[in-house]
């Protein structure tokens, strides 16, 4: 069990390193997740509200 735990921690670290190498910062990564979540909403006004609430510095034109 300890071995599996160590492997999963290593995997998470490598994933984070990969994101940094691609130039994806924390804010952009969270922005991408929130944007994808917002696009699942059916009403456009809900999407705009979610984006304004969570991404004050990122402008997304809908």
mmCIF file of C-alpha atoms in Angstrom:
data_model
loop_
_atom_site.group_PDB
_atom_site.id
_atom_site.type_symbol
_atom_site.label_atom_id
_atom_site.label_comp_id
_atom_site.label_asym_id
_atom_site.label_seq_id
_atom_site.Cartn_x
_atom_site.Cartn_y
_atom_site.Cartn_z
ATOM 1 C CA UNK A 1 0.000 0.000 0.000
ATOM 2 C CA UNK A 2 2.862 2.357 0.808
ATOM 3 C CA UNK A 3 4.373 1.718 -2.613
ATOM 4 C CA UNK A 4 1.100 2.590 -4.372
ATOM 5 C CA UNK A 5 0.780 5.781 -2.340
ATOM 6 C CA UNK A 6 4.286 6.868 -3.309
ATOM 7 C CA UNK A 7 3.564 6.170 -6.972
ATOM 8 C CA UNK A 8 0.399 8.269 -6.923
ATOM 9 C CA UNK A 9 2.241 11.173 -5.284
ATOM 10 C CA UNK A 10 4.937 10.952 -7.933
ATOM 11 C CA UNK A 11 2.263 10.976 -10.627
ATOM 12 C CA UNK A 12 0.667 14.132 -9.239
ATOM 13 C CA UNK A 13 4.023 15.898 -9.071
ATOM 14 C CA UNK A 14 4.851 15.004 -12.639
ATOM 15 C CA UNK A 15 1.443 16.206 -13.807
ATOM 16 C CA UNK A 16 2.017 19.579 -12.126
ATOM 17 C CA UNK A 17 5.487 19.795 -13.660
ATOM 18 C CA UNK A 18 4.011 19.065 -17.088
ATOM 19 C CA UNK A 19 1.467 21.861 -16.676
ATOM 20 C CA UNK A 20 4.220 24.321 -15.720
ATOM 21 C CA UNK A 21 6.347 23.321 -18.706
ATOM 22 C CA UNK A 22 3.403 24.008 -21.007
ATOM 23 C CA UNK A 23 3.100 27.479 -19.504
ATOM 24 C CA UNK A 24 -0.161 26.766 -17.731
ATOM 25 C CA UNK A 25 -0.111 28.761 -14.508
ATOM 26 C CA UNK A 26 -2.415 28.118 -11.584
ATOM 27 C CA UNK A 27 -4.822 30.913 -12.512
ATOM 28 C CA UNK A 28 -5.076 29.779 -16.118
ATOM 29 C CA UNK A 29 -5.554 26.158 -15.082
ATOM 30 C CA UNK A 30 -8.375 27.070 -12.687
ATOM 31 C CA UNK A 31 -9.824 29.360 -15.341
ATOM 32 C CA UNK A 32 -9.902 26.520 -17.838
ATOM 33 C CA UNK A 33 -11.667 24.241 -15.343
ATOM 34 C CA UNK A 34 -14.239 26.895 -14.437
ATOM 35 C CA UNK A 35 -14.849 27.733 -18.084
ATOM 36 C CA UNK A 36 -15.493 24.076 -18.956
ATOM 37 C CA UNK A 37 -17.790 23.784 -15.943
ATOM 38 C CA UNK A 38 -19.628 26.949 -16.961
ATOM 39 C CA UNK A 39 -20.168 25.674 -20.498
ATOM 40 C CA UNK A 40 -22.204 22.790 -19.062
ATOM 41 C CA UNK A 41 -24.833 25.283 -17.881
ATOM 42 C CA UNK A 42 -27.810 25.672 -20.166
ATOM 43 C CA UNK A 43 -28.529 29.385 -19.702
ATOM 44 C CA UNK A 44 -26.054 31.927 -21.014
ATOM 45 C CA UNK A 45 -26.672 34.268 -18.073
ATOM 46 C CA UNK A 46 -25.562 31.556 -15.620
ATOM 47 C CA UNK A 47 -22.348 31.104 -17.607
ATOM 48 C CA UNK A 48 -21.583 34.829 -17.531
ATOM 49 C CA UNK A 49 -22.282 34.974 -13.784
ATOM 50 C CA UNK A 50 -19.969 32.037 -13.083
ATOM 51 C CA UNK A 51 -17.182 33.532 -15.158
ATOM 52 C CA UNK A 52 -17.506 36.987 -13.572
ATOM 53 C CA UNK A 53 -17.548 35.472 -10.095
ATOM 54 C CA UNK A 54 -14.500 33.256 -10.548
ATOM 55 C CA UNK A 55 -12.398 34.875 -13.277
ATOM 56 C CA UNK A 56 -12.213 38.577 -12.621
ATOM 57 C CA UNK A 57 -8.997 39.042 -14.598
ATOM 58 C CA UNK A 58 -9.728 36.731 -17.526
ATOM 59 C CA UNK A 59 -11.989 38.096 -20.275
ATOM 60 C CA UNK A 60 -13.969 35.529 -22.211
ATOM 61 C CA UNK A 61 -16.294 36.789 -24.940
ATOM 62 C CA UNK A 62 -19.470 34.775 -25.290
#
